[in-house]
PDB file of C-alpha atoms in Angstrom:
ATOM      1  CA  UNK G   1      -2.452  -6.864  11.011  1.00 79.00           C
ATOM      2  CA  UNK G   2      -5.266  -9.399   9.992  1.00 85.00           C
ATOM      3  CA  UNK G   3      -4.114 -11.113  13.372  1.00 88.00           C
ATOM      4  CA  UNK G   4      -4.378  -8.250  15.503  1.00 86.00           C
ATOM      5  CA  UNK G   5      -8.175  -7.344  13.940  1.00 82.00           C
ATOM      6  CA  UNK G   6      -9.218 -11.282  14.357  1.00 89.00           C
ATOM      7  CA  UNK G   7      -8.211 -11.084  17.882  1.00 90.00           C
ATOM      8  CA  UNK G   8     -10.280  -8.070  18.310  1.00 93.00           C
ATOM      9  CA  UNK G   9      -8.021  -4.826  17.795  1.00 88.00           C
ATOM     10  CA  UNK G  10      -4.910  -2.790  19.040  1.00 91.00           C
ATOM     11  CA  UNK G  11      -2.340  -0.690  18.196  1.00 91.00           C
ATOM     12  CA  UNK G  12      -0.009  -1.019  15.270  1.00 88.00           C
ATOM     13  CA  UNK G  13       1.814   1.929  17.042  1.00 87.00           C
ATOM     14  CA  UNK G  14       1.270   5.085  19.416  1.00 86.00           C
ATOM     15  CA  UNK G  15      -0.972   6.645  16.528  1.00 85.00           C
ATOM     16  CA  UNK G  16      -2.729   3.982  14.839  1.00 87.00           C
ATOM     17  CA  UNK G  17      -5.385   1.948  16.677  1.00 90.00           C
ATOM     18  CA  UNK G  18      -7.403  -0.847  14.790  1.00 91.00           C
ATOM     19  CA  UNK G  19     -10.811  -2.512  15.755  1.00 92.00           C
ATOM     20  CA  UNK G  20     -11.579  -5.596  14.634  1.00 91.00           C
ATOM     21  CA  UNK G  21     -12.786  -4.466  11.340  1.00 92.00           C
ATOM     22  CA  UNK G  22     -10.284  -2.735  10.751  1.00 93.00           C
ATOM     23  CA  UNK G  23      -8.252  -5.261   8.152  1.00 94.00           C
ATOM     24  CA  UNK G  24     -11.736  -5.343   6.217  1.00 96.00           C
ATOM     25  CA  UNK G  25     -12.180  -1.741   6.102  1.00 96.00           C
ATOM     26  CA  UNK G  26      -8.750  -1.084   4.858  1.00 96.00           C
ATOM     27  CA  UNK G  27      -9.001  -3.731   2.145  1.00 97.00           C
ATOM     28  CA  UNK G  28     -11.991  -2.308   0.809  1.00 98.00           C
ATOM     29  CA  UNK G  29     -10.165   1.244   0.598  1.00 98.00           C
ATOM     30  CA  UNK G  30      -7.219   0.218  -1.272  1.00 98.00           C
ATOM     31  CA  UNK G  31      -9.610  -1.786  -3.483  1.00 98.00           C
ATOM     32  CA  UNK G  32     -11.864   1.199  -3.444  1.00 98.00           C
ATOM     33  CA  UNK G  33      -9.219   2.793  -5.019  1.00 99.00           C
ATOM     34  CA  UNK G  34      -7.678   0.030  -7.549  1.00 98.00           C
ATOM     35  CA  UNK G  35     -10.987  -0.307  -8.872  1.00 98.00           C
ATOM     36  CA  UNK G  36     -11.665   3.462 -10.312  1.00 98.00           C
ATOM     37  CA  UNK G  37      -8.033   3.185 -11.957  1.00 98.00           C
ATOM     38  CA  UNK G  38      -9.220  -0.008 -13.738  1.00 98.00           C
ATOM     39  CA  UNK G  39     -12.401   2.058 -14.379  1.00 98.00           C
ATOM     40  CA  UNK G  40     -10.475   5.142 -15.520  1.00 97.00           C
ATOM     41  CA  UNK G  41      -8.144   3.114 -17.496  1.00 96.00           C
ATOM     42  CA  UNK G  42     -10.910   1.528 -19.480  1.00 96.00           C
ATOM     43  CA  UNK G  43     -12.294   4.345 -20.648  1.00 96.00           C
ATOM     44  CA  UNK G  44     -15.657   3.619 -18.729  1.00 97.00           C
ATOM     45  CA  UNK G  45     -15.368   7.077 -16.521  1.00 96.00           C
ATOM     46  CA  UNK G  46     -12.935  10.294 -16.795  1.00 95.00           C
ATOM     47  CA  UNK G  47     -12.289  10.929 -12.940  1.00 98.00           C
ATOM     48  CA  UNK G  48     -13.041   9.597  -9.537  1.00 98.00           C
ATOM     49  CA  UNK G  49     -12.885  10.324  -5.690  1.00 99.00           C
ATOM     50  CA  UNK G  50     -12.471   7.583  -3.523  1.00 98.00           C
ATOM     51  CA  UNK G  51     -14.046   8.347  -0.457  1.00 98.00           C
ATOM     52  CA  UNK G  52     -12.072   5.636   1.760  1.00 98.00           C
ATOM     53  CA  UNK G  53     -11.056   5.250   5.405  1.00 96.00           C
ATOM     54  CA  UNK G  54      -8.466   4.558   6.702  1.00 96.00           C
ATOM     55  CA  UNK G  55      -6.185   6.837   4.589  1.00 96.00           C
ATOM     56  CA  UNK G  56      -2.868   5.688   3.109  1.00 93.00           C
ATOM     57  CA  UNK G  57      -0.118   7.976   2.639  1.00 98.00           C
ATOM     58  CA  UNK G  58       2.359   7.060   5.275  1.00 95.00           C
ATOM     59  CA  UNK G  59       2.034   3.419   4.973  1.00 94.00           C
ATOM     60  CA  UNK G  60       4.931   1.862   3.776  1.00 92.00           C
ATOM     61  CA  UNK G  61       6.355  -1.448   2.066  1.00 86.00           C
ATOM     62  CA  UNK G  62       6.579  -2.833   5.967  1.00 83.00           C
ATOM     63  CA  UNK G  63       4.690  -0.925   7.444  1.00 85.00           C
ATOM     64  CA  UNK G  64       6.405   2.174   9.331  1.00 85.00           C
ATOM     65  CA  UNK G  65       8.143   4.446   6.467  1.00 86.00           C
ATOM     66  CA  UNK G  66      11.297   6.244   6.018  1.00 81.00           C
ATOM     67  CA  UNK G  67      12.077   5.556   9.628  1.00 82.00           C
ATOM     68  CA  UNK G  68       9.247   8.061  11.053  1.00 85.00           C
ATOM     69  CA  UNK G  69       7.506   7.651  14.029  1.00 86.00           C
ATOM     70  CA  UNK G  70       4.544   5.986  13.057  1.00 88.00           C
ATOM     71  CA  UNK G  71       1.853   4.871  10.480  1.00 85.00           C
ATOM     72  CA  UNK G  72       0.190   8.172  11.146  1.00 88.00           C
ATOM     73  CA  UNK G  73      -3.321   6.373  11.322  1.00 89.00           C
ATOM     74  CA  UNK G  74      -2.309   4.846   7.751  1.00 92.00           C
ATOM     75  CA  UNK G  75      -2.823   0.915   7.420  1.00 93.00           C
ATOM     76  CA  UNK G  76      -2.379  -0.251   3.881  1.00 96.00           C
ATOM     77  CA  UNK G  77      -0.619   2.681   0.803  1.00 98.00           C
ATOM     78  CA  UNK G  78      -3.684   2.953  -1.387  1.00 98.00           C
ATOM     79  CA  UNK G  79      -2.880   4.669  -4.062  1.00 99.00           C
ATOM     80  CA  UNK G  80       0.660   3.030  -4.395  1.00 98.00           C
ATOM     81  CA  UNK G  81      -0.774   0.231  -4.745  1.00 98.00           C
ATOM     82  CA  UNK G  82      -3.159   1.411  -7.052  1.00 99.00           C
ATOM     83  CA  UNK G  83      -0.122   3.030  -9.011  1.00 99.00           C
ATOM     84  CA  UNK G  84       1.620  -0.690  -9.231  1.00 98.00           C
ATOM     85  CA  UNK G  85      -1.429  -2.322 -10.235  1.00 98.00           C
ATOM     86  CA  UNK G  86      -1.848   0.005 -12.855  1.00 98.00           C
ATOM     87  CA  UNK G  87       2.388  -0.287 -14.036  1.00 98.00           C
ATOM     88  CA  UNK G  88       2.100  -4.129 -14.185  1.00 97.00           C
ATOM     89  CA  UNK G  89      -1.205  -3.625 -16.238  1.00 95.00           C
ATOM     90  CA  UNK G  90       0.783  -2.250 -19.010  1.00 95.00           C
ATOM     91  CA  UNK G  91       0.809   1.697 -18.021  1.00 97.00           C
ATOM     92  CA  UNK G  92       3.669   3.732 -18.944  1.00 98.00           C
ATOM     93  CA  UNK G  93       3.469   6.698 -16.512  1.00 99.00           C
ATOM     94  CA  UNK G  94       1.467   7.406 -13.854  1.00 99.00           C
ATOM     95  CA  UNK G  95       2.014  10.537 -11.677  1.00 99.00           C
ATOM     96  CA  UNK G  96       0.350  10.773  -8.271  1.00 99.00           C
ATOM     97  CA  UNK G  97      -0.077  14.364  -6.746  1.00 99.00           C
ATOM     98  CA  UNK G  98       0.128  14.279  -2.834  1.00 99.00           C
ATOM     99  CA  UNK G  99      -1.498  17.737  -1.413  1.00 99.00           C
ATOM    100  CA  UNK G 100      -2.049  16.131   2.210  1.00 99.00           C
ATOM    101  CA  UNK G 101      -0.134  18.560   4.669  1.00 99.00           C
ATOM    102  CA  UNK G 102       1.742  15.687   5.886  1.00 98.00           C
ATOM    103  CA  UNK G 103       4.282  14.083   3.410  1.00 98.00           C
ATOM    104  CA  UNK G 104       3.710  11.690   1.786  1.00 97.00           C
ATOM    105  CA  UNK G 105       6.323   9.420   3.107  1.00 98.00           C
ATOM    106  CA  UNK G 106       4.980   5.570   2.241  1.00 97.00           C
ATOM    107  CA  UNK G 107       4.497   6.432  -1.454  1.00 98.00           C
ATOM    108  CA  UNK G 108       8.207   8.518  -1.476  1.00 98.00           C
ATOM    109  CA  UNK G 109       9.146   5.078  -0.513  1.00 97.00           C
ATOM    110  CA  UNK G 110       7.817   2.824  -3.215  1.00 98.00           C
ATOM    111  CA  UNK G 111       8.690   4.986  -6.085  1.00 98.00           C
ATOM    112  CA  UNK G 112      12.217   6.752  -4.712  1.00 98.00           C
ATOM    113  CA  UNK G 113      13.977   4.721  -7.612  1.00 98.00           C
ATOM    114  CA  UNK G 114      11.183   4.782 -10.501  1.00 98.00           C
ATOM    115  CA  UNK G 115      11.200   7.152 -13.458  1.00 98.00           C
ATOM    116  CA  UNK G 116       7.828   5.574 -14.300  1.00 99.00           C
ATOM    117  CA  UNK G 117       5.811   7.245 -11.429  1.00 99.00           C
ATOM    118  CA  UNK G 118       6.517  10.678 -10.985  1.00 99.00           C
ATOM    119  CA  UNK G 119       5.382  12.096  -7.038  1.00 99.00           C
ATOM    120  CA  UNK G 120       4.628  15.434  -6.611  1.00 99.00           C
ATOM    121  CA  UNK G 121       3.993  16.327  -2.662  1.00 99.00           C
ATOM    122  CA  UNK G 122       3.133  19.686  -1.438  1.00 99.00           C
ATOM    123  CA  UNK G 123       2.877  19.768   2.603  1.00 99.00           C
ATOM    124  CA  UNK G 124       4.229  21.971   5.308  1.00 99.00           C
ATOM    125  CA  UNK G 125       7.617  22.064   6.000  1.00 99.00           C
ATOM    126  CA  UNK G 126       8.949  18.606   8.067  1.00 98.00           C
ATOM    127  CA  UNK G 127      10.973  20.673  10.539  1.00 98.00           C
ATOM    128  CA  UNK G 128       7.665  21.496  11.521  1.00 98.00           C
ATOM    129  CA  UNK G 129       5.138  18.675  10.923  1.00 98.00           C
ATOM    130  CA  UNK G 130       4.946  14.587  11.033  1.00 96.00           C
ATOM    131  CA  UNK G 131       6.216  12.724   9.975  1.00 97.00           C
ATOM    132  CA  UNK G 132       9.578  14.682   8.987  1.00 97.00           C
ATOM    133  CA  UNK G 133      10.675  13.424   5.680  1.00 98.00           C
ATOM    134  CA  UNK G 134      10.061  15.476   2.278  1.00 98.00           C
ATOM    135  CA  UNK G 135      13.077  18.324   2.337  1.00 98.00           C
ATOM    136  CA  UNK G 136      14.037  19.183  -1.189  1.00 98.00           C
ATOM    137  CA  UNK G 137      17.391  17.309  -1.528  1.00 98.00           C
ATOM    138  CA  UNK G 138      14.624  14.001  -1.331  1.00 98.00           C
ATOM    139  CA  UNK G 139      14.804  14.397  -5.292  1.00 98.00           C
ATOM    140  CA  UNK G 140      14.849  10.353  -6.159  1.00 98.00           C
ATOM    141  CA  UNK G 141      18.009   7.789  -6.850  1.00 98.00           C
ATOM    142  CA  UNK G 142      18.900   5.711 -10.063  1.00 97.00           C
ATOM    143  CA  UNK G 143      16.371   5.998 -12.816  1.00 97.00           C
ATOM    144  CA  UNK G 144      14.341   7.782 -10.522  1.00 98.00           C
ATOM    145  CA  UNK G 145      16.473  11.053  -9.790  1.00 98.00           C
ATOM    146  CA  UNK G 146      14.219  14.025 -10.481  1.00 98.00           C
ATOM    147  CA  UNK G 147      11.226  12.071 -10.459  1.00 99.00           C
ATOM    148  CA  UNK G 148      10.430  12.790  -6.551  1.00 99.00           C
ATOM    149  CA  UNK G 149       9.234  15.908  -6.238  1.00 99.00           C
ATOM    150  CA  UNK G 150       8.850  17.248  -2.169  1.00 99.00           C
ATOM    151  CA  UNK G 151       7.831  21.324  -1.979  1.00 99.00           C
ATOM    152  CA  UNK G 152       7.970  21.690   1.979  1.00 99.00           C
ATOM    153  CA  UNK G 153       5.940  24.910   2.605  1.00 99.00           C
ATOM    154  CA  UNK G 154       6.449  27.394   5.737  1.00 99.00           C
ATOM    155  CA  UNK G 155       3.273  27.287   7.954  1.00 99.00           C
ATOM    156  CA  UNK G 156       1.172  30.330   7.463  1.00 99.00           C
ATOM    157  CA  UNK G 157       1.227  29.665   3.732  1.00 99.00           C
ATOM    158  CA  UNK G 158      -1.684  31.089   1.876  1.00 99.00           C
ATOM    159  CA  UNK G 159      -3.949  30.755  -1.249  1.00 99.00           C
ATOM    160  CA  UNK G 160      -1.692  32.995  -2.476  1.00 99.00           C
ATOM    161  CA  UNK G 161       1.055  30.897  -3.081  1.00 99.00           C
ATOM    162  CA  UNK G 162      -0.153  27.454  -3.194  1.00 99.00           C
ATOM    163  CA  UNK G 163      -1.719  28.251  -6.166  1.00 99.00           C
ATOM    164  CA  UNK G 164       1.306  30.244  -7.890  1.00 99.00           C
ATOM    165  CA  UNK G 165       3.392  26.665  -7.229  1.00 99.00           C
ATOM    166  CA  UNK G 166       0.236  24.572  -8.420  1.00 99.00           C
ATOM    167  CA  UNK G 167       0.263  27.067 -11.859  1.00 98.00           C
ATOM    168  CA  UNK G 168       4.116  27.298 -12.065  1.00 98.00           C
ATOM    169  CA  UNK G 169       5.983  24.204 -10.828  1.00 99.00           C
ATOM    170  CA  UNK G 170       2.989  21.400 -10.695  1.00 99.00           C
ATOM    171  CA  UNK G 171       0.971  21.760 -14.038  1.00 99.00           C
ATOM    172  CA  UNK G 172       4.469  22.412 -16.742  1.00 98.00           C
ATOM    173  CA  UNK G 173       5.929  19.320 -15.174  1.00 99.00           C
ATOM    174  CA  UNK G 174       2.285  16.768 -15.629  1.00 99.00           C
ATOM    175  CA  UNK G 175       2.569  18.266 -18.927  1.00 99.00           C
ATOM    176  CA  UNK G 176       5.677  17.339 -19.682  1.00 98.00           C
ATOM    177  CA  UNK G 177       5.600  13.725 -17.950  1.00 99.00           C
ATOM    178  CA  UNK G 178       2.584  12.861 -19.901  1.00 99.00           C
ATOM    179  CA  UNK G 179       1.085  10.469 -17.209  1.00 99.00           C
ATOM    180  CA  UNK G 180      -1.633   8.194 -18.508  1.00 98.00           C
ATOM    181  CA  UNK G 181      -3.031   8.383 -15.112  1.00 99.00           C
ATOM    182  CA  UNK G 182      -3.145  10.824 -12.921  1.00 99.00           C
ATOM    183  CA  UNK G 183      -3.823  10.415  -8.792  1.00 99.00           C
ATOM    184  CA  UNK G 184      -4.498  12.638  -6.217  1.00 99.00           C
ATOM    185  CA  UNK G 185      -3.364  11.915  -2.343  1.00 99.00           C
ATOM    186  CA  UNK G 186      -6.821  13.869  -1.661  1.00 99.00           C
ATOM    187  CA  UNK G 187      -5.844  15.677   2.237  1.00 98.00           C
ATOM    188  CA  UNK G 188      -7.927  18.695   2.671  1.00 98.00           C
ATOM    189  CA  UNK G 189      -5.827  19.190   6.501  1.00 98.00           C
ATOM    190  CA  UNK G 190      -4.061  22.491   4.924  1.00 98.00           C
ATOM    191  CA  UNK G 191      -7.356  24.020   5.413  1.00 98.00           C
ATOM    192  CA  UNK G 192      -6.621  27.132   8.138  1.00 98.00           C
ATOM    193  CA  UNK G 193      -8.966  26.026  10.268  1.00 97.00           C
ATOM    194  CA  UNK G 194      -7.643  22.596  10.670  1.00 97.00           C
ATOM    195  CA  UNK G 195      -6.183  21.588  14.218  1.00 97.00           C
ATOM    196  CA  UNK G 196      -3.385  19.910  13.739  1.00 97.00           C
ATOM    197  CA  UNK G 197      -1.337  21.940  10.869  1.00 98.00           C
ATOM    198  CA  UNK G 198      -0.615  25.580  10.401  1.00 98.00           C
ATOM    199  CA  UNK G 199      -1.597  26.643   6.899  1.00 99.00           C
ATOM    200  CA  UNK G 200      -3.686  29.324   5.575  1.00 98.00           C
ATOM    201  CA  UNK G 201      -5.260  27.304   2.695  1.00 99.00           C
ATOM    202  CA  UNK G 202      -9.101  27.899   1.945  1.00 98.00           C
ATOM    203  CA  UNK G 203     -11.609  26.218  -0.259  1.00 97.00           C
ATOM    204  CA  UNK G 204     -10.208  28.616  -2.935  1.00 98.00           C
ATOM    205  CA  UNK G 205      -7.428  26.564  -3.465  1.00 99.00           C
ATOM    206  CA  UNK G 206      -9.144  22.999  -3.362  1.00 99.00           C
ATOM    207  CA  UNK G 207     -11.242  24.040  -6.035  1.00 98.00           C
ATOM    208  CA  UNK G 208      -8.177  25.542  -8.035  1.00 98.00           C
ATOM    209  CA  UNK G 209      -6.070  22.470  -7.680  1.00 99.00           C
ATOM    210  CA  UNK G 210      -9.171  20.008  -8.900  1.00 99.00           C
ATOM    211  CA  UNK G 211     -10.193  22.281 -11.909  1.00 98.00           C
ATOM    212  CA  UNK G 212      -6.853  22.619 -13.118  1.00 98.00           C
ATOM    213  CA  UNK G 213      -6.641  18.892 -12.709  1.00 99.00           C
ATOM    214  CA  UNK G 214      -9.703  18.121 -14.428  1.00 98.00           C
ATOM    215  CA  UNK G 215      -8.462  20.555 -17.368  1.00 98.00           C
ATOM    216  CA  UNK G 216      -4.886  18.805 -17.621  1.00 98.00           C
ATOM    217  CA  UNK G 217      -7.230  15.375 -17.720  1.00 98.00           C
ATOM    218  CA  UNK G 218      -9.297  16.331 -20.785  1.00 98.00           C
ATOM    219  CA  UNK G 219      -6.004  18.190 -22.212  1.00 98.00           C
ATOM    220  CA  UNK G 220      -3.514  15.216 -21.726  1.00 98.00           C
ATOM    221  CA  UNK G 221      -5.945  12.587 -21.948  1.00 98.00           C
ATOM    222  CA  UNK G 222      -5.794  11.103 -18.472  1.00 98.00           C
ATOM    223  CA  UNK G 223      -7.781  10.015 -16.089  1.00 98.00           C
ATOM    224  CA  UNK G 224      -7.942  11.792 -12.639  1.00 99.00           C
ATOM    225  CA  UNK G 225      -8.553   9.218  -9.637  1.00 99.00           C
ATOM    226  CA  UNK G 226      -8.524  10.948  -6.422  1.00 99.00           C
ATOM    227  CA  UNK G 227      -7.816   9.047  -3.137  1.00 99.00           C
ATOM    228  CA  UNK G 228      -9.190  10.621   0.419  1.00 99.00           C
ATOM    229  CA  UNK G 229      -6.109  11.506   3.024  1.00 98.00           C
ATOM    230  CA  UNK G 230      -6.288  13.701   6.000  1.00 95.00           C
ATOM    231  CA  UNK G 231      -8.257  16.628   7.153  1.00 95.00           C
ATOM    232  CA  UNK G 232      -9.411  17.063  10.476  1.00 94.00           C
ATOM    233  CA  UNK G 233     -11.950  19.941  10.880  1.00 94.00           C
ATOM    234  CA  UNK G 234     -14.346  21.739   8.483  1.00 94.00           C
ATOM    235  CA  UNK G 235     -11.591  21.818   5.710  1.00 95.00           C
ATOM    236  CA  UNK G 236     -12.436  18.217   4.655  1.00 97.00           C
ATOM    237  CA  UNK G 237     -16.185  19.501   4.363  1.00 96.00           C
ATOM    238  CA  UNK G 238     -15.264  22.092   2.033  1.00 97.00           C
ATOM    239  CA  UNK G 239     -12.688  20.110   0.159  1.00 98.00           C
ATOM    240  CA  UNK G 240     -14.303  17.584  -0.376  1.00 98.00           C
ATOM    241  CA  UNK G 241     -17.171  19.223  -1.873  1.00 98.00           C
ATOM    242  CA  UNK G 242     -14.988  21.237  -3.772  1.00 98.00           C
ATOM    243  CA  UNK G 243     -13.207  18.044  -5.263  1.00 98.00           C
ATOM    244  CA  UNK G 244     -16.173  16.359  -6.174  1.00 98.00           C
ATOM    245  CA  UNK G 245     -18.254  19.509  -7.528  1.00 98.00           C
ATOM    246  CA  UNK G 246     -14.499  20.089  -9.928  1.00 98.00           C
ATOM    247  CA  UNK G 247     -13.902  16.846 -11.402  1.00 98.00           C
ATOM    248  CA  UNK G 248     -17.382  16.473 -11.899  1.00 97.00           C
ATOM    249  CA  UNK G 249     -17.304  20.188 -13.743  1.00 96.00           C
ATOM    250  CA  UNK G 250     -20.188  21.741 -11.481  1.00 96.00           C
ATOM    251  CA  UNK G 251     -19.669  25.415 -10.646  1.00 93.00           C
ATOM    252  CA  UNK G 252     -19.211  26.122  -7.223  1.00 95.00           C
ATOM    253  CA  UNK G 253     -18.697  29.291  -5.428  1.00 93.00           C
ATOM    254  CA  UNK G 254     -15.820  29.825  -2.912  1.00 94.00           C
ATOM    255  CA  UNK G 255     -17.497  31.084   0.212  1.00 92.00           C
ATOM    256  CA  UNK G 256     -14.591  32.243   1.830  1.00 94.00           C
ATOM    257  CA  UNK G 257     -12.170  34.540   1.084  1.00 96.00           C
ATOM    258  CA  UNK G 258      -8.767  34.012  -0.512  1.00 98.00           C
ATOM    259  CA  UNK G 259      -5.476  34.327   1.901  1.00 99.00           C
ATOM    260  CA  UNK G 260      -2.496  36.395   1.295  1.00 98.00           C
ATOM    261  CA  UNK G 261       1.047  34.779   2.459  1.00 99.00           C
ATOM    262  CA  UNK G 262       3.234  37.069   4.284  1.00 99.00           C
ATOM    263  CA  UNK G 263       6.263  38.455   2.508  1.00 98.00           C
ATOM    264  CA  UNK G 264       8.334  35.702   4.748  1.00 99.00           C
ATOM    265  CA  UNK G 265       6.922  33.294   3.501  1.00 99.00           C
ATOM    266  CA  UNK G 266       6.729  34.192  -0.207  1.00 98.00           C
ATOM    267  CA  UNK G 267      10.351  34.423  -0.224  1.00 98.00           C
ATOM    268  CA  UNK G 268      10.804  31.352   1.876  1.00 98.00           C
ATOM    269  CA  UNK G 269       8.789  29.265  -1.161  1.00 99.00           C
ATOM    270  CA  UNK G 270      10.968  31.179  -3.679  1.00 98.00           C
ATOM    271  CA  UNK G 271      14.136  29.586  -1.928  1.00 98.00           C
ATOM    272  CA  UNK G 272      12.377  26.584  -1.993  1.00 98.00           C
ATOM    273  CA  UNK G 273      11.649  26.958  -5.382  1.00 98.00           C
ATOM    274  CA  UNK G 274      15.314  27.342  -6.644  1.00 97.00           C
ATOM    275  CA  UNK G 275      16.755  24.675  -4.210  1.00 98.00           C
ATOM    276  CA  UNK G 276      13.885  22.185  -5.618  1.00 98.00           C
ATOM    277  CA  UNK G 277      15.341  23.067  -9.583  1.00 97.00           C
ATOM    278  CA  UNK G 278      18.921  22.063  -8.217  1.00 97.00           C
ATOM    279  CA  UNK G 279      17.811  18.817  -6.877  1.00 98.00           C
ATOM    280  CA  UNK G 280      16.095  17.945  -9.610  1.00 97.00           C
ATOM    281  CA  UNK G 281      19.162  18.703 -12.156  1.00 94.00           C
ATOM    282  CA  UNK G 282      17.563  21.312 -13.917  1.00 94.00           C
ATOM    283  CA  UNK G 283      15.047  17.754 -15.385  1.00 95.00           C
ATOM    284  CA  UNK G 284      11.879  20.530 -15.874  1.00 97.00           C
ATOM    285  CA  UNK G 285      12.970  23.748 -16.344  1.00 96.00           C
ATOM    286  CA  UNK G 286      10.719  25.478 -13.351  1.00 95.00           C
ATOM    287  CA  UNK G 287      10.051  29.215 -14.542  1.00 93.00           C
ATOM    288  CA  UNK G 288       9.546  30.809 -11.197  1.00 93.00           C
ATOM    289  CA  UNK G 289       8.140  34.284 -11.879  1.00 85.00           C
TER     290      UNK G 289
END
């Protein structure tokens, strides 16, 4: 990689070009990102948002995870390495939320066997969306069995139901993993007008996820660090905003209104639900209402 950039730029694959400051840029992001966890760890602030390019998600341990297709314009994993930093610091837990509507396939891979992290990724279903990986059954191995958490979603899901699983399945299991840190794979690319996924989401829902967030910080005593992902049209606008305006505990109006899911797909997530409880060996106790 810092080859490729010296010698002026290429491709580390079909869907991930670099420049030749590319190496640079991508050091400062993960750095970017290690440095609010030391920050947040301290005590010296309560939340960040790392506003960072290139993204991280799908980077893995060699590069290319899980055997998909590509980096998907991911160079270095920044907040798992954030999350390792902050293990070999002396943290007990960490949990990192992925809402990117792409799996989160490079940080599945670091922590598949860790009951210390516990990943929580919400993105549309991989039958129908890069890079493929995150079914249900991809519940962990060896100390880490029930510690992966994937919740594929049917495109065409709605405000509706994101935040039912955000209320119902995400919050009662960060409160009873106790994380002493808590970060956010920050992809605003569920947003319905985004190009390349098929989701209903609206700003409704980014400012849902980040209040609740910033509530289970103050009520569980950990710091929210939030990491920039994908997003692709005027979603990342409005999440971002919405992020930022959340953790910082500004009120902000939703200017558009909320979506509804289609009974399809409401019982679709319910399935999901159930199978997700199996995989896990019952380890949370999801009430599913």
């Amino acid at each position: 990689m810092r080859r490729l950039c010296a010698a002026g730029g290429g491709y580390l694959d079909a869907d991930t070009p670099v420049s030749r400051g590319s190496f640079e840029a991508a050091v400062y992001a993960a750095g970017a990102v290690l440095k609010a966890c030391e920050m947040a760890l301290r005590g010296d602030i309560s939340s960040a948002f790392a506003l960072v390019r290139p993204p991280g998600h799908h980077a893995g341990r060699r590069g290319i995870a899980l055997r998909a297709p590509s980096r998907g314009f991911c160079i270095f994993n920044n907040v798992a390495i954030a999350a390792k930093a902050m293990l070999e610091r002396g943290a007990s837990r960490v949990a990192i939320l992925d809402v990117d509507c792409h799996h989160g396939n490079g940080t599945q891979e670091a922590f598949y066997s860790s009951s210390k992290v516990l990943f929580i990724s919400l993105h549309q279903h991989p039958y129908t969306l890069y890079p493929g990986t995150g079914f249900t059954h991809e519940a962990g191995e060896g100390d880490g069995l029930g510690y992966n958490i994937n919740i594929p979603l049917p495109p065409m899901t709605g405000d509706d139901m994101y935040m039912k699983l955000i209320d119902e399945v995400v919050a009662p299991m960060l409160r009873q993993f106790k994380p002493e840190l808590i970060l956010v794979s920050a992809g605003f690319d569920t947003h319905r007008s985004d190009p390349l996924t098929r989701m209903l989401l609206t700003e409704s829902t980014f400012l849902h996820v980040f209040k609740l967030l910033a509530s289970l910080s103050e009520e569980l005593k950990a710091p929210v660090v939030a990491s920039l992902e994908g997003g692709y049209g005027e979603g990342l606008e409005r999440g971002v905003k919405a992020a930022i305006a959340s953790l910082a505990g500004l009120e902000l109006e939703a200017s558009e209104p909320k979506t509804e899911s289609s009974r399809a797909v409401k019982s679709s997530i319910t399935s999901t639900v159930r199978e997700l409880e199996e995989a896990t060996g019952g380890r949370w106790g999801i009430e599913w209402s």
